[in-house]
PDB file of C-alpha atoms in Angstrom:
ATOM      1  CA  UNK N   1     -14.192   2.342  15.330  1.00 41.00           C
ATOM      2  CA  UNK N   2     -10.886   1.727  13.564  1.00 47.00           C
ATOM      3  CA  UNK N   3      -9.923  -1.341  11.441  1.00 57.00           C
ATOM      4  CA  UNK N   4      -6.960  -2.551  12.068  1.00 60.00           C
ATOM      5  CA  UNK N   5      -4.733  -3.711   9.218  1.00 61.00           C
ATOM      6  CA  UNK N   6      -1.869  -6.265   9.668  1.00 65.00           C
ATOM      7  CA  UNK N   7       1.300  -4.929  10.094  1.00 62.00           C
ATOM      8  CA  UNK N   8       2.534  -6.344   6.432  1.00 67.00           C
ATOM      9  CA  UNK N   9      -0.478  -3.774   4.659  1.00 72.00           C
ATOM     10  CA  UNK N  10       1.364  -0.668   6.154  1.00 79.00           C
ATOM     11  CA  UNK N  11       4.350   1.052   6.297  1.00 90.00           C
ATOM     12  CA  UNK N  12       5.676  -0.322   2.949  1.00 95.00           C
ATOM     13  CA  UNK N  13       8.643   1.368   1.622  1.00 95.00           C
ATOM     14  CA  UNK N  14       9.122   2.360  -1.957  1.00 96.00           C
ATOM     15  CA  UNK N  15      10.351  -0.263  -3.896  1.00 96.00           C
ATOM     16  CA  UNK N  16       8.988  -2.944  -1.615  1.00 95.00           C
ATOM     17  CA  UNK N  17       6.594  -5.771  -3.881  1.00 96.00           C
ATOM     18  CA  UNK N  18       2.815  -5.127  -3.167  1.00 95.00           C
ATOM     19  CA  UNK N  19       1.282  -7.520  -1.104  1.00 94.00           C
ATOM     20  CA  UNK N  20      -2.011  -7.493  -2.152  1.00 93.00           C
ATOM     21  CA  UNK N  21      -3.419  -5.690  -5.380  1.00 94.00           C
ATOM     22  CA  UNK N  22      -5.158  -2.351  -4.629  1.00 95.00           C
ATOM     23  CA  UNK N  23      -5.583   1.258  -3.349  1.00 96.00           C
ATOM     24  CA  UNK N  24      -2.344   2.707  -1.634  1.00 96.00           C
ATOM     25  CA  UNK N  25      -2.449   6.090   0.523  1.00 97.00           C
ATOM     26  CA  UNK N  26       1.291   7.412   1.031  1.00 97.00           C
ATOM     27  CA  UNK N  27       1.572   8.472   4.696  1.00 96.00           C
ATOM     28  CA  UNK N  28       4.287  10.785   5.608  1.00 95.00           C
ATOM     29  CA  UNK N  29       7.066  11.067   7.781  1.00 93.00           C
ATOM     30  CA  UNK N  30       4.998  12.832  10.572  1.00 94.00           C
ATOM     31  CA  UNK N  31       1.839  10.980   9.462  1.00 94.00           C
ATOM     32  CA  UNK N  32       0.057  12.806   6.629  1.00 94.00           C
ATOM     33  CA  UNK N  33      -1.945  11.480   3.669  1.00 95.00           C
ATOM     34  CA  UNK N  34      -0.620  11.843   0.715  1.00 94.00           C
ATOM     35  CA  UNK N  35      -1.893  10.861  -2.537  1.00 95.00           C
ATOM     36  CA  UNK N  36      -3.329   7.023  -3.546  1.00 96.00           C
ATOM     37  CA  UNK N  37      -1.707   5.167  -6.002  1.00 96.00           C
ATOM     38  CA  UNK N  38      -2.820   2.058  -7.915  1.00 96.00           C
ATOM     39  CA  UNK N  39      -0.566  -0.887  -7.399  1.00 96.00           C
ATOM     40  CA  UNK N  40      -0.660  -4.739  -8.763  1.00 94.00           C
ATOM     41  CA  UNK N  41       0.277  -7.981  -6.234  1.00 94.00           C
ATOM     42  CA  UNK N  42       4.059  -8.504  -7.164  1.00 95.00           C
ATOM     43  CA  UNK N  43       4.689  -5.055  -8.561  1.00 97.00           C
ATOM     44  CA  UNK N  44       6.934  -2.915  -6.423  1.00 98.00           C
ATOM     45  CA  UNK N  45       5.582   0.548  -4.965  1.00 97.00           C
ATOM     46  CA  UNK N  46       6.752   3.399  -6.936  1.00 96.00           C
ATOM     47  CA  UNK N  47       8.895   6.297  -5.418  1.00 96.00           C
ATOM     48  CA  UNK N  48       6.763   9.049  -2.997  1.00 94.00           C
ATOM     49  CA  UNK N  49       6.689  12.067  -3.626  1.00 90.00           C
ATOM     50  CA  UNK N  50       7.930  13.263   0.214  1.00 92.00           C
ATOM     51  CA  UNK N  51      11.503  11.606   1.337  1.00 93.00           C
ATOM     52  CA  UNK N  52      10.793   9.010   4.537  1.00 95.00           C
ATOM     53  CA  UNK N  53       6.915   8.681   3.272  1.00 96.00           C
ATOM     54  CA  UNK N  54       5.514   4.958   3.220  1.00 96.00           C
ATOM     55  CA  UNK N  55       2.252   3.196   1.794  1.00 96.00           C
ATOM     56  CA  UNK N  56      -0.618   1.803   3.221  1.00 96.00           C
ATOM     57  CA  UNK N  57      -3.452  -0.680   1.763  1.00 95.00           C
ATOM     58  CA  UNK N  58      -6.631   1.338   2.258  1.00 95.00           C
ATOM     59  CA  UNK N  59      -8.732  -0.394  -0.591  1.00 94.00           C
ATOM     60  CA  UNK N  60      -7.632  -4.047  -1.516  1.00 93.00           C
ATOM     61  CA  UNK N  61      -9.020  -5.286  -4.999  1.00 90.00           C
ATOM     62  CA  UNK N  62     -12.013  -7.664  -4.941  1.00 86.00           C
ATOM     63  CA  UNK N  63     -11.636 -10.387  -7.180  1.00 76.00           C
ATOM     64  CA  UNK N  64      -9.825 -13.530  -7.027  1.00 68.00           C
ATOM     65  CA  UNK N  65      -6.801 -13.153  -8.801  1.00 60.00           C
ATOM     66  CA  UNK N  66      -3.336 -14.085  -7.216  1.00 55.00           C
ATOM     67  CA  UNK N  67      -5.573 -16.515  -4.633  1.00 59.00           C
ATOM     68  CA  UNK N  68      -3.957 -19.079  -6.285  1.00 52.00           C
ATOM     69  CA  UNK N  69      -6.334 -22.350  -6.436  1.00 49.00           C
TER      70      UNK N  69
END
C-alpha cells in the first residue's frame, strides 16, 4: 500500500523554498531515484544533478519547529 503525499511535497523544482524540513529523493525525468538531500523549511532546493529532475519529501523532520504557536 502506497502513501500518498500532497501534491505540494513532490515534484519541487530546484530553487523552489522547502515546504517542510526533511529528507528529499530527486526523481528524474523518466522517474528514477536519485540521491536524498537534506533540506531546511524556507531554504530553497539545491540544483540536481540530472537536467528536468525534481524532489520529493520522503522523510519529513519530527519536531516542532516552523509549527508556529
Amino acid at each position: 500500500m502506497s502513501k500518498q503525499q500532497p501534491a505540494r511535497l513532490q515534484g519541487l523544482k530546484p530553487g523552489t523554498e522547502a515546504p517542510a524540513s526533511g529528507q528529499y529523493q530527486q526523481i528524474g525525468p523518466r522517474g528514477g531515484k536519485g540521491p536524498e538531500i537534506t533540506s531546511t523549511q524556507g531554504k530553497p532546493l539545491p540544483p540536481t544533478t540530472i537536467s528536468g529532475s525534481t524532489y520529493k519529501l520522503v522523510d519529513p523532520t519530527k519536531n516542532q519547529s516552523g509549527k508556529g504557536k
